[in-house]
Structures are given as structure tokens and as C-alpha cells.
Short mmCIF file of C-alpha atoms and ligand atoms in Angstrom, two decimals:
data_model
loop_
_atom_site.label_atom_id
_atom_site.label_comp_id
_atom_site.label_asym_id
_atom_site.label_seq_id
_atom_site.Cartn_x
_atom_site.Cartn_y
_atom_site.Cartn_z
CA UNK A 1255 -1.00 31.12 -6.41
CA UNK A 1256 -5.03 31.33 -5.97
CA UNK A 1257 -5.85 34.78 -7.57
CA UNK A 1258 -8.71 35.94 -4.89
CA UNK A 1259 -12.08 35.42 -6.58
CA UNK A 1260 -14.23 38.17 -7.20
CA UNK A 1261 -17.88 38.20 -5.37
CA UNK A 1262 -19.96 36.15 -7.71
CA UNK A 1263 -16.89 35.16 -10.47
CA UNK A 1264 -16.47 31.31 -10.35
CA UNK A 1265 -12.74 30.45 -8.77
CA UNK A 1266 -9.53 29.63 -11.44
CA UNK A 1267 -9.34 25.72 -12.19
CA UNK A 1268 -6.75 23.64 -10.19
CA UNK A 1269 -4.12 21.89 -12.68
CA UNK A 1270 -3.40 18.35 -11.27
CA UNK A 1271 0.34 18.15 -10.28
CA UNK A 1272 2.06 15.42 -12.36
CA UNK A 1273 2.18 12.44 -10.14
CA UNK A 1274 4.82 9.82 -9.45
CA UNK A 1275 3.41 5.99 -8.48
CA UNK A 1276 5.97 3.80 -7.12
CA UNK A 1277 6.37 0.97 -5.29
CA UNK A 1278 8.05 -1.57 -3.08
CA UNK A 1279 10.81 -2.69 -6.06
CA UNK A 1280 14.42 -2.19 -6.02
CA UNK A 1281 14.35 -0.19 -9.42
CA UNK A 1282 12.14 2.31 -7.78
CA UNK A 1283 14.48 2.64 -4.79
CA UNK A 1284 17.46 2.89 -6.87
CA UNK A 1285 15.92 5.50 -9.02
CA UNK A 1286 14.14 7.55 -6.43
CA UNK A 1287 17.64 9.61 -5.93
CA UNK A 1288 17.66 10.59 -9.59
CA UNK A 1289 14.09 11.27 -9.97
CA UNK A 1290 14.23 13.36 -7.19
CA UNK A 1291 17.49 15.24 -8.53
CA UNK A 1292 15.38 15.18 -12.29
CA UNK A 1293 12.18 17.47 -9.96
CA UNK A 1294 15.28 19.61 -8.62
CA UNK A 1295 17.12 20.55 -11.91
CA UNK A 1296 13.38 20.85 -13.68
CA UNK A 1297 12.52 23.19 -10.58
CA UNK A 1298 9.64 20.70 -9.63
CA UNK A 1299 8.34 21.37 -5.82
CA UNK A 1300 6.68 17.94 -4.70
CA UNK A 1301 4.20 18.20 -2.60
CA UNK A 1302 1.37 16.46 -1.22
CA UNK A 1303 -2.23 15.42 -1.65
CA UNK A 1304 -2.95 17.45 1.79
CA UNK A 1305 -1.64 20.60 -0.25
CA UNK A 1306 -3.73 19.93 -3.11
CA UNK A 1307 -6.81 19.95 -1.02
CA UNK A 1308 -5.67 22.87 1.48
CA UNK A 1309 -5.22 24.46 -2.20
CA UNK A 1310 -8.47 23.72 -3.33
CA UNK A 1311 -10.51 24.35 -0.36
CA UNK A 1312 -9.01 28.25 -0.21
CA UNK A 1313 -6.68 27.53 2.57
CA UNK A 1314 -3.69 27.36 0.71
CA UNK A 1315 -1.75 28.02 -2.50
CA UNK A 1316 0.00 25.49 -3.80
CA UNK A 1317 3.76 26.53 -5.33
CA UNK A 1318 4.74 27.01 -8.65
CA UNK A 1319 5.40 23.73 -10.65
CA UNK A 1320 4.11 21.02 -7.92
CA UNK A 1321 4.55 17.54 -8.19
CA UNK A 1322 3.39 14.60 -6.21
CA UNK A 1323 5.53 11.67 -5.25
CA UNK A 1324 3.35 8.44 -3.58
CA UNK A 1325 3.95 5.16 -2.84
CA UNK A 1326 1.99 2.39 -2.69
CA UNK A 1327 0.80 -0.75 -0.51
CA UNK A 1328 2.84 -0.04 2.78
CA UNK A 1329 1.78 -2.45 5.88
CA UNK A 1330 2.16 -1.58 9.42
CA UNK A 1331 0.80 -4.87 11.13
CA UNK A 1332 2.74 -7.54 12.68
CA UNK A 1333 5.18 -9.01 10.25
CA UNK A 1334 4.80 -7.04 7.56
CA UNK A 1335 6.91 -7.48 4.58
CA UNK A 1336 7.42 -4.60 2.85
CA UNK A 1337 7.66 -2.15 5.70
CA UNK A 1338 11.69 -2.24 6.06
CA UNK A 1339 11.98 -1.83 2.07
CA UNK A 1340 9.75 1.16 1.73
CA UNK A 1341 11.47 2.49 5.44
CA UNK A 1342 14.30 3.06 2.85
CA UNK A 1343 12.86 4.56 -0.16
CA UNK A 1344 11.20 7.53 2.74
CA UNK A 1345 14.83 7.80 4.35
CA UNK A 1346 16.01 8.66 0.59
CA UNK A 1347 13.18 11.56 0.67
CA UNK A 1348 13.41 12.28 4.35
CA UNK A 1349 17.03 12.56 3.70
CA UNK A 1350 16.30 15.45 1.37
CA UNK A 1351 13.17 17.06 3.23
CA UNK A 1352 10.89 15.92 -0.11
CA UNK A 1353 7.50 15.34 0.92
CA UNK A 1354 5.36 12.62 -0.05
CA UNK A 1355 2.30 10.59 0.28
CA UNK A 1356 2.38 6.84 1.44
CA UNK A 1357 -0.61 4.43 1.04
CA UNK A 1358 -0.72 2.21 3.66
CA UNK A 1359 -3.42 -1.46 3.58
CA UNK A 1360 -4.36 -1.83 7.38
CA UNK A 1361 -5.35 -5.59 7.41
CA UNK A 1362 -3.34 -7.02 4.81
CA UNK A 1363 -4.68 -10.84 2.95
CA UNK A 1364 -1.88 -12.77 2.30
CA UNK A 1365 -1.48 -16.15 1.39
CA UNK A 1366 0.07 -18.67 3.70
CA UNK A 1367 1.27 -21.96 3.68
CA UNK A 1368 -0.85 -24.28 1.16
CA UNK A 1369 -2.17 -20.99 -0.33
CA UNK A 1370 -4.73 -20.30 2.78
CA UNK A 1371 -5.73 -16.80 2.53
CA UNK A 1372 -5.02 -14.86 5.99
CA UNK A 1373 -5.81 -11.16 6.99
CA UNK A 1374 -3.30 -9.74 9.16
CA UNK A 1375 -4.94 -7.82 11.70
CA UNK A 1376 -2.87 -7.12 14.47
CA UNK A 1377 -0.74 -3.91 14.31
CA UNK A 1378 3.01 -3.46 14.74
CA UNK A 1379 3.31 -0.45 17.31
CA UNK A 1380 6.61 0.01 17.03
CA UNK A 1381 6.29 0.65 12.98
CA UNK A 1382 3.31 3.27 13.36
CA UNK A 1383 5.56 4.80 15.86
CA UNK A 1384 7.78 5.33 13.12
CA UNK A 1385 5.29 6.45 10.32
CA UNK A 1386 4.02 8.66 12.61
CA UNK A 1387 7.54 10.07 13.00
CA UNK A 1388 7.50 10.48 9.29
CA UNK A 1389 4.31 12.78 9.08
CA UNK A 1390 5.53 14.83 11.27
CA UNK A 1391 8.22 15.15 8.98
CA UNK A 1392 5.92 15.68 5.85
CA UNK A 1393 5.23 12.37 4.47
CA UNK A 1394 1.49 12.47 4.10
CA UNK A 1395 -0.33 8.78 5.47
CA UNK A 1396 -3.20 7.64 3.19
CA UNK A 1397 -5.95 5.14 3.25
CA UNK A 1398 -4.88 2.09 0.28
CA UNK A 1399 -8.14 0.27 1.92
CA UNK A 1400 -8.92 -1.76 4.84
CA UNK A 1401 -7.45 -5.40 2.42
CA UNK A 1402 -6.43 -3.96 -1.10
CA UNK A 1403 -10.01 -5.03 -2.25
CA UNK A 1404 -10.97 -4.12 -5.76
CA UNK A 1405 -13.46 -1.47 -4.87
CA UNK A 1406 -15.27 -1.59 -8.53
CA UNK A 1407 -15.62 -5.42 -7.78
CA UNK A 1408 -19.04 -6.69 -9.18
CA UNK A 1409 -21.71 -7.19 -5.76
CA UNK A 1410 -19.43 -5.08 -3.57
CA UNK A 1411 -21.96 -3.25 -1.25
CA UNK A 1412 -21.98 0.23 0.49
CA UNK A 1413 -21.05 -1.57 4.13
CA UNK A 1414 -18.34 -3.28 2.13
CA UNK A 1415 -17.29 0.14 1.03
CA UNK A 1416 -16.73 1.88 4.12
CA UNK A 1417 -14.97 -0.92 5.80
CA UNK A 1418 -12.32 -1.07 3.02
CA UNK A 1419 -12.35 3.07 2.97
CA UNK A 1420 -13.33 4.56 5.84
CA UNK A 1421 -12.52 1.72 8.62
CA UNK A 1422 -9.02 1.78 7.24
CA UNK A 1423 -9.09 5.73 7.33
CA UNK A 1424 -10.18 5.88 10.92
CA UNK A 1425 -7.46 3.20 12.28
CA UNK A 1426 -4.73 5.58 10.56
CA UNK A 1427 -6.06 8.53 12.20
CA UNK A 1428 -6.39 6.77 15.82
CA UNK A 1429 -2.93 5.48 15.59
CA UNK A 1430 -1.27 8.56 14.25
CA UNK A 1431 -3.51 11.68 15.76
CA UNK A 1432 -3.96 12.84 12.55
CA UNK A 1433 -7.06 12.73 9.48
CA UNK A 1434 -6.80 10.95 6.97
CA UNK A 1435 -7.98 13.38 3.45
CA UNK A 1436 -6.77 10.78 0.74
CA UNK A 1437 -7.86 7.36 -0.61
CA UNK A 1438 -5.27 5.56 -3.11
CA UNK A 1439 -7.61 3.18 -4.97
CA UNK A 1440 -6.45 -0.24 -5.13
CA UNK A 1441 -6.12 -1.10 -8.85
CA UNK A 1442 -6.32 2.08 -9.44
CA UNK A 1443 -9.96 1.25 -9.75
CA UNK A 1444 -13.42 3.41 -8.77
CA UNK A 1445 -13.89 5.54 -11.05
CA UNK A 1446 -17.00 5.68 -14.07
CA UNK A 1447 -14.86 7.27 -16.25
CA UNK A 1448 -11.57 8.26 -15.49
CA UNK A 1449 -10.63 10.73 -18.21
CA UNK A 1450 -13.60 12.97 -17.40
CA UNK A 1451 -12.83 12.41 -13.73
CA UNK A 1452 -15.91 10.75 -12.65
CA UNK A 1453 -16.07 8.47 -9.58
CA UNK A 1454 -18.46 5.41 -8.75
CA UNK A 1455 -21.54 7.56 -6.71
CA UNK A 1456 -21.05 4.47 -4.12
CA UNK A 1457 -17.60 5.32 -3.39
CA UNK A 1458 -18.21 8.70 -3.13
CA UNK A 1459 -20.65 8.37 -0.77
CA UNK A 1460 -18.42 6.43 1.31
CA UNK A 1461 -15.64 8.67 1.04
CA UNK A 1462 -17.48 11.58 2.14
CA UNK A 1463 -18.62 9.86 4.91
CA UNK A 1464 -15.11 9.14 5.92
CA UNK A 1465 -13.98 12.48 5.61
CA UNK A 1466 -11.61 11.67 2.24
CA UNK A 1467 -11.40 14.41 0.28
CA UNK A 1468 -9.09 13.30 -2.77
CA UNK A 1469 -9.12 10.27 -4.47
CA UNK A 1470 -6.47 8.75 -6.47
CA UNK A 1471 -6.31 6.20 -9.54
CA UNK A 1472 -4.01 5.79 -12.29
CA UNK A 1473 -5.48 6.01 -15.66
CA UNK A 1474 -6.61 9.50 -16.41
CA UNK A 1475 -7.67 12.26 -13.43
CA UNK A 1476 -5.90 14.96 -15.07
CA UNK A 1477 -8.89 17.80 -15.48
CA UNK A 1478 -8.08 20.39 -13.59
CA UNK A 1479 -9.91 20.53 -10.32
CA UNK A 1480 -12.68 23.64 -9.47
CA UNK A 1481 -12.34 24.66 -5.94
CA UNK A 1482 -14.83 24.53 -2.87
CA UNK A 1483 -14.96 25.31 0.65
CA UNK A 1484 -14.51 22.28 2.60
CA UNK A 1485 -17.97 22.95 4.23
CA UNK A 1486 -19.40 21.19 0.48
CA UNK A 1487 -17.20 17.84 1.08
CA UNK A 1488 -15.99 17.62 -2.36
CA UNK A 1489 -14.39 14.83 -3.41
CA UNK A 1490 -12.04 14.79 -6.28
CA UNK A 1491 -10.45 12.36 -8.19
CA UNK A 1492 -6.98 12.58 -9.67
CA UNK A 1493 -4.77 10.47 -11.47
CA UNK A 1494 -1.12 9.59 -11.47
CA UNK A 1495 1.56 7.36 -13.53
CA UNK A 1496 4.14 4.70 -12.42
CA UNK A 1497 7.25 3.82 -14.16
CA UNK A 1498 7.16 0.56 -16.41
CA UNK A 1499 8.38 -2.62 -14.42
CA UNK A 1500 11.52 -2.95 -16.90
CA UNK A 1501 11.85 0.65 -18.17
CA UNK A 1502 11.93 3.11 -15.65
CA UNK A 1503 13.65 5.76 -17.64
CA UNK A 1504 9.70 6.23 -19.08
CA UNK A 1505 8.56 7.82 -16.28
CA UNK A 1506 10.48 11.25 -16.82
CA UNK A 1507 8.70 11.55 -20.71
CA UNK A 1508 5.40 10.85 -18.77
CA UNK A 1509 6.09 13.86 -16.15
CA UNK A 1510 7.23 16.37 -18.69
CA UNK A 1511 4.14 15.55 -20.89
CA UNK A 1512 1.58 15.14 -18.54
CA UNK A 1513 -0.34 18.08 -19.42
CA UNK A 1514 -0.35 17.37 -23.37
ZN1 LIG B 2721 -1.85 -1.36 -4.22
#
């Protein structure tokens, strides 16, 4: 917990929580149960990226030993394919009462027929019925961009930004009544430099403007975080790991050693 700062002493550092990336593969699914039983037995309390900033912004301690859980590149529009596979990894942690955090591209590209690209646009009611039903049970929803665009792409521009950050942001929030505080970088790309924690000034901007709070990116983001009153609009940036495509078994070394 917080210790109460005194008048004029600067507030304790926030630790980032070891974080888990995973995705739409069967060797995450059939793993999640143990990794989840591997948090348990270490006494691990996942959390969420909501926590971490109600933590940081004095509303909220977080508990002892917290740990993050996200997954990546879910799609709620009109045929999506991976929605029914990752429906299945959040039953697993619904199942258990584990919160998470699940990125989610709005408008999808994929490639059709003859290798057309296409932008799926229109949404699937029916499956942000369901997500919604699954923040209300503590799975946090957060922006992965408007198409999965590579937001440190040479030429991209500030409008570009906001459409991939806070356009994306915004439809979340309309469709599920709720704000959206966290961006999951595509590529886990953005930041300047990622071991000191530094983020492009561009996507910054746009992520204040869009009312994101914490951004995410692999590589790095592990400086603990100094707290401020929401009123500032900070904007941190944290990092996470995911398991190895062929070696999952990695991804328990890189929890217990993520502070060394
Ligand atoms: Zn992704």
C-alpha cells in the first residue's frame, strides 16, 4: 500500500507489476490454467492496468505482489476470427474470477481473396454484448489501435495518430459505457527509448488527448512509475513479456526475474 505522502515529500515510486503477453494460440490457452495456478501458489494477485493507474493517481492501492495478465489483438466486428478462441482463454480466467486486460483492434485489415487488403468496419453487436459482460466481470477493455498500425511508422502524422489511438478508444467506450485508460501498442512499438521509459512526444500527445493514461509495449517499461493526480494527465509507459512461440515454460523464469 501507498504510504500517505507528507506535505511537500515527493510520493514512493510505483514498481511495475510483472506482466503476462499472450495471445490467440493454442499453447497459450492450454497453459493459461497453469500459469494462473503458478500466480496462485507464488501468491501473485493479477490485476489490471485500471488498478495500476487508480494506484498511481492516489485513488487506490494496489495489493501486495500484483501481476498483470493481457491479451492481445481481440476483434469484435463482423466475422471476426479470433473472437471465439480468445472467448475461451477469458472463460478460463472468468472461471476463476482472475482479472485481466484485453486489447481489442476496432477496424481490423485483413487480407482477402488475391491478397486485397480489406478493413473490417462493421461491428458484431452481439460480441460487444459479450465483452461488455466481461468488464463487468473485471476483464479490463483496451485500445490495440483503430488497424494494428505500426504507430512508430516513418511519415505517420498526428491525425494518423489519434485515429489509430483515440478513434479506437472512443468506439470502445460508446459501445461498452465505459473509458478506455490503456493503449497496447501494436508491435510493441512507440516508445524513444524503452528501458528509460520514454514515449514518442507525438503519441503522447495523442494519448492524452484521448484520455489514455497507461501505455503498454514489450521491450523494457520496467522503472518504477512516480505518481500524479489525474488532474496532470500523465501518461506512463510500461512494459510486459510473452512466452516464446515454442517454449512457453520461459515465461515463468521471466516473471520471477522481472525485477533483476
Ligand atoms: Zn497486436
Amino acid at each position: 500500500m501507498l504510504p500517505a505522502p507528507a506535505a511537500g515529500a515527493v510520493a514512493e515510486c510505483v514498481p511495475v507489476p510483472p506482466t503476462v503477453m499472450l495471445h490467440a494460440r493454442q499453447a497459450h490457452l492450454n497453459n493459461l490454467p497453469r500459469l494462473l495456478d503458478w500466480l496462485a501458489q507464488r501468491e501473485y494477485t493479477p490485476v489490471t492496468y485500471r488498478s495500476l493507474w487508480d494506484c498511481l493517481t492516489g485513488a487506490q492501492p494496489l495489493p501486495a505482489r500484483p501481476a498483470i495478465i493481457t491479451i492481445d489483438d481481440l476483434t469484435l466486428v463482423r466475422g471476426s476470427g479470433n473472437f471465439a478462441f480468445i472467448a475461451r482463454m477469458i472463460d478460463v480466467l472468468l472461471e476463476r474470477a482472475v482479472p485481466a486486460v484485453v486489447g481489442i483492434i476496432t477496424q481490423p485489415v485483413v487480407v482477402c481473396a488475391g491478397g486485397r487488403l480489406v478493413q473490417l468496419q462493421e461491428q458484431d453487436d452481439a460480441l460487444w454484448d459479450c465483452a461488455a459482460g466481461w468488464q463487468a466481470r473485471g476483464i479490463e477493455l483496451a485500445t490495440h489501435t483503430t488497424s494494428h498500425r505500426n504507430l512508430a511508422e516513418a511519415g505517420i502524422t498526428p491525425d494518423d495518430l489519434r485515429y489509430e489511438i483515440c478513434t479506437s478508444a472512443e468506439l470502445i467506450a460508446v459501445r461498452t459505457g465505459q473509458p478506455v485508460h490503456t493503449l497496447l501498442l501494436p508491435f510493441g512499438n512507440g516508445a524513444i527509448d524503452s528501458q528509460a521509459g520514454r514515449l514518442r512526444a507525438s503519441i503522447t500527445e495523442a494519448c492524452r488527448a484521448g484520455g489514455i493514461g497507461i501505455v503498454v509495449g514489450v521491450a523494457g517499461g520496467r522503472i518504477p512509475l512516480e505518481p500524479a493526480p489525474a488532474e496532470a494527465r500523465p501518461v506512463y509507459f510500461v512494459g510486459r513479456v510473452g512466452p516464446m512461440a515454442d517454449a512457453y515454460d520461459g515465461i515463468f523464469w521471466e516473471i520471477a526475474h522481472w525485477y533483476h
